[in-house]
Coordinates of C-alpha atoms in Angstrom, one line a residue:
M7 CA 5.9 19.2 -5.9
T8 CA 5.8 17.2 -2.7
R9 CA 2.9 14.7 -1.7
V10 CA 1.8 17.8 1.4
A11 CA 2.1 20.5 -1.6
V12 CA 0.1 18.5 -4.3
A13 CA -3.0 17.6 -1.8
G14 CA -3.1 21.0 -0.4
F15 CA -3.1 22.6 -4.0
L16 CA -5.8 20.2 -5.2
H17 CA -8.0 20.8 -2.0
E18 CA -7.7 24.2 -2.3
A19 CA -9.2 23.7 -5.6
G20 CA -11.9 21.8 -4.5
L21 CA -10.3 18.5 -5.9
P22 CA -8.6 15.3 -3.8
A23 CA -5.2 14.6 -4.0
P24 CA -4.4 11.8 -6.6
S25 CA -2.2 8.4 -6.5
R26 CA 0.7 7.5 -8.3
F27 CA 2.0 4.0 -9.6
C28 CA 5.9 4.2 -10.1
S29 CA 7.4 5.4 -13.3
L30 CA 3.8 5.9 -14.4
R31 CA 3.6 9.0 -11.4
R32 CA 1.3 11.1 -13.4
P33 CA -1.2 8.8 -14.6
M34 CA -1.9 7.0 -11.6
L35 CA -1.7 10.0 -9.6
L36 CA -4.7 11.5 -11.7
L37 CA -6.6 8.0 -11.2
L38 CA -8.1 9.0 -8.1
L39 CA -8.9 13.0 -8.4
A40 CA -12.4 12.2 -8.2
P41 CA -14.0 11.7 -4.9
L42 CA -14.2 14.4 -2.4
L43 CA -16.0 13.0 0.3
A44 CA -15.7 9.8 2.4
L45 CA -17.4 6.8 1.0
P46 CA -20.0 5.4 3.1
P47 CA -19.4 2.3 5.6
S48 CA -19.3 -1.0 3.6
A49 CA -22.6 -2.4 2.6
A50 CA -22.1 -6.7 3.1
A51 CA -20.6 -8.2 0.5
A52 CA -22.3 -9.8 -2.4
P53 CA -21.8 -13.0 -4.5
A54 CA -18.5 -12.8 -6.2
S55 CA -19.4 -11.8 -9.9
P56 CA -17.4 -13.5 -12.9
S57 CA -14.3 -12.8 -13.5
P58 CA -14.1 -10.2 -16.7
V59 CA -11.1 -11.7 -18.1
P60 CA -8.2 -14.4 -17.4
D61 CA -5.5 -13.1 -15.4
S62 CA -3.5 -11.9 -18.8
T63 CA -4.7 -8.6 -18.1
Q64 CA -2.7 -8.4 -15.3
S65 CA 0.0 -10.1 -16.6
Y66 CA 0.4 -7.8 -19.2
Y67 CA -0.1 -4.7 -17.3
A68 CA 2.3 -5.6 -14.9
R69 CA 5.2 -5.9 -17.8
K70 CA 3.7 -3.0 -19.2
D71 CA 3.0 -4.6 -22.3
A72 CA 0.5 -2.1 -23.7
E73 CA 0.3 -3.6 -27.3
A74 CA -0.9 -7.2 -25.9
L75 CA -3.4 -5.4 -23.8
R76 CA -4.5 -3.4 -27.0
R77 CA -5.2 -7.0 -28.8
L78 CA -7.3 -8.0 -25.7
L79 CA -9.3 -4.7 -26.2
R80 CA -9.9 -5.4 -29.8
N81 CA -10.8 -9.1 -29.1
A82 CA -13.2 -8.2 -26.0
D83 CA -16.6 -9.7 -26.0
T84 CA -18.4 -8.3 -23.0
R85 CA -18.3 -5.1 -21.6
A86 CA -16.6 -5.7 -18.4
E87 CA -13.8 -7.1 -20.5
R88 CA -13.5 -3.8 -22.5
L89 CA -13.7 -1.9 -19.1
L90 CA -10.9 -4.0 -17.7
C91 CA -8.3 -3.8 -20.7
R92 CA -9.1 0.3 -21.3
Y93 CA -8.8 0.8 -17.4
R94 CA -5.0 -0.8 -17.3
L95 CA -4.2 0.8 -20.7
Y96 CA -4.8 4.2 -19.6
P97 CA -1.7 4.4 -16.9
L98 CA 0.5 2.9 -19.6
T99 CA -0.1 4.5 -22.8
E100 CA -2.0 8.2 -21.3
D101 CA -3.8 7.7 -24.4
E102 CA -6.9 9.7 -24.4
R103 CA -8.7 7.7 -26.7
Y104 CA -9.4 5.4 -23.7
L105 CA -11.4 8.0 -21.7
N106 CA -13.6 8.8 -24.6
D107 CA -17.6 8.0 -24.8
L108 CA -17.5 6.9 -21.0
P109 CA -21.0 6.1 -20.0
E110 CA -22.0 8.0 -17.0
T111 CA -23.5 5.1 -15.1
L112 CA -24.3 1.6 -16.0
D113 CA -27.5 -0.6 -16.1
P114 CA -28.8 -2.1 -12.5
D115 CA -27.4 -5.4 -13.4
A116 CA -23.7 -4.4 -13.5
S117 CA -21.6 -5.8 -11.4
A118 CA -19.3 -3.8 -8.7
R119 CA -16.4 -4.5 -10.6
E120 CA -17.8 -3.1 -14.0
L121 CA -18.8 -0.1 -11.7
A122 CA -15.4 0.5 -10.0
L123 CA -13.6 0.3 -13.3
L124 CA -15.8 3.0 -14.6
S125 CA -15.1 4.9 -11.9
G126 CA -11.6 5.0 -12.2
L127 CA -11.9 5.4 -16.0
W128 CA -14.0 8.7 -14.8
G129 CA -11.1 9.6 -12.7
Y130 CA -8.5 9.8 -14.8
R131 CA -11.1 11.9 -17.0
A132 CA -11.3 14.2 -14.3
A133 CA -7.5 15.2 -14.9
H134 CA -7.9 16.5 -18.3
A135 CA -10.9 18.7 -17.8
S136 CA -11.5 22.1 -16.7
V137 CA -12.0 22.8 -13.0
F138 CA -15.8 22.6 -13.5
G139 CA -15.4 19.5 -15.8
A140 CA -12.9 17.8 -13.4
M141 CA -15.7 17.5 -10.2
Q142 CA -18.4 16.6 -12.8
A143 CA -16.5 13.7 -13.7
G144 CA -15.4 13.5 -9.9
R145 CA -18.9 13.3 -8.5
R146 CA -19.8 10.5 -11.2
S147 CA -16.2 8.6 -9.9
M148 CA -17.5 9.1 -6.6
Q149 CA -21.3 8.0 -7.1
L150 CA -19.7 4.5 -9.3
L151 CA -17.1 3.9 -6.5
E152 CA -20.0 4.1 -3.9
K153 CA -22.8 1.8 -5.8
A154 CA -19.9 -0.5 -6.6
R155 CA -19.2 -0.9 -2.6
E156 CA -22.8 -1.3 -2.2
K157 CA -23.1 -4.2 -4.6
D158 CA -19.8 -6.3 -3.5
A159 CA -17.3 -4.2 -0.6
D160 CA -14.8 -7.4 -1.1
D161 CA -14.4 -7.0 -4.7
P162 CA -10.6 -6.8 -5.6
F163 CA -10.8 -4.1 -7.7
V164 CA -13.3 -1.8 -5.3
L165 CA -11.0 -2.8 -2.4
L166 CA -7.9 -1.3 -4.7
I167 CA -9.5 1.4 -5.8
G168 CA -10.9 2.8 -2.8
G169 CA -7.8 2.0 -0.7
Q170 CA -5.8 4.2 -3.1
S171 CA -8.7 7.1 -2.9
L172 CA -8.4 7.0 0.8
L173 CA -4.6 7.2 0.6
F174 CA -4.4 10.6 -1.2
R175 CA -7.6 12.3 -0.2
P176 CA -6.9 15.0 2.0
A177 CA -8.1 14.2 6.0
L178 CA -10.7 17.1 5.2
A179 CA -12.0 15.5 1.9
G180 CA -12.5 12.0 3.8
G181 CA -8.8 10.6 3.2
S182 CA -7.3 8.4 6.0
D183 CA -4.1 6.4 5.7
E184 CA -5.5 3.8 8.4
T185 CA -8.4 3.1 6.6
A186 CA -6.6 2.6 2.9
L187 CA -4.4 0.0 5.3
A188 CA -7.2 -1.5 6.1
R189 CA -8.4 -1.8 2.9
F190 CA -5.6 -3.2 1.2
R191 CA -5.2 -5.9 3.8
R192 CA -8.2 -6.7 3.5
L193 CA -7.4 -6.8 -0.4
R194 CA -4.5 -9.7 0.1
R195 CA -7.1 -11.5 1.9
V196 CA -9.5 -11.6 -0.6
L197 CA -7.1 -12.7 -3.2
G198 CA -6.8 -15.9 -1.4
S199 CA -10.2 -16.8 -0.9
R200 CA -12.2 -15.8 -4.3
P201 CA -12.0 -17.4 -7.4
D202 CA -12.7 -13.9 -9.2
A203 CA -9.8 -12.4 -7.6
D204 CA -6.8 -13.1 -10.9
A205 CA -7.0 -9.5 -12.4
V206 CA -5.1 -8.0 -9.3
A207 CA -2.0 -9.7 -8.4
A208 CA -0.7 -10.2 -5.0
S209 CA 2.1 -8.6 -5.8
E210 CA 0.2 -5.3 -6.4
A211 CA -2.0 -5.8 -3.1
A212 CA 1.4 -6.3 -1.1
L213 CA 3.0 -3.2 -2.6
W214 CA 0.2 -1.1 -2.1
T215 CA -0.2 -2.7 1.3
W216 CA 3.9 -1.9 1.7
Y217 CA 3.0 1.8 0.9
A218 CA 0.2 2.2 3.4
L219 CA 2.7 1.0 6.5
R220 CA 5.3 3.6 5.3
E221 CA 2.5 6.4 5.1
T222 CA 0.9 5.2 8.5
D223 CA 4.3 5.0 10.5
R224 CA 4.6 1.5 11.0
P225 CA 8.8 1.5 10.0
D226 CA 9.1 -2.2 11.3
A227 CA 6.2 -4.1 9.3
A228 CA 7.1 -1.8 6.5
N229 CA 10.7 -2.7 6.1
A230 CA 9.9 -6.4 6.7
L231 CA 7.6 -6.5 3.5
H232 CA 9.8 -4.4 1.6
R233 CA 12.4 -7.2 2.3
K234 CA 10.0 -10.0 1.4
L235 CA 9.0 -8.1 -1.8
A236 CA 12.5 -7.4 -2.9
E237 CA 13.4 -11.0 -2.8
R238 CA 11.0 -12.1 -5.6
D239 CA 11.7 -11.7 -9.1
L240 CA 9.0 -8.9 -10.1
P241 CA 7.6 -7.5 -13.5
P242 CA 8.8 -4.2 -14.4
L243 CA 6.1 -2.2 -13.0
Y244 CA 6.2 -3.6 -9.8
R245 CA 9.9 -3.1 -9.5
E246 CA 9.6 0.5 -10.3
F247 CA 7.0 1.0 -7.5
L248 CA 9.2 -0.8 -4.9
K249 CA 12.3 1.4 -6.0
H250 CA 10.7 4.8 -6.6
P251 CA 7.4 4.9 -4.5
P252 CA 5.2 7.9 -4.5
G253 CA 6.6 10.9 -3.2

């Protein structure tokens, strides 16, 4: 089914179109089933939250090393660490245990990153529910992402997940390829200036920027970025995305 067909089907069902990451097409497509409305304008960026775990989570994810991520999850000491490991593990494994016992919300002291990661997990959860259950999970995902943006609109995961949502929602549900491109460009700038940016790789941000350039009909810019990425020694997951982007 094409991207347009998927978007149309989900819109008729009252759900937004999802996204996909390389050979992990189905689970990544299901990530953003949740939001049905455009998110509110960005709130002023809050102070950077502490990095939940070292960038080993990103490295293991990009190498598709699920066992290493499982070890990190078993040894996680904080909620932020557990959420990040589960968020990275699910699309690699499709193991629904990582979607069990999700809190509906977090305490007022939760960081923007924690809220964004939980939003992503609820988005995955929506894919395995009935239509009614998916709508409930979707609303939770949307509300969590809104809260995350209110706390820190420039947190890397808030930008990443928000950009993906805008890319793959129908326009009638608030989707916008142009706004998504702006989010991914902002993400690339943020990664060079924040101390808490290590859990999202610069290559991941560049890949999504390239994809958004294609979707906004900027072939010259997209081709130039593609050439730069193709020259890099990308890890397996990113190579797959570059060769087989979402269709």
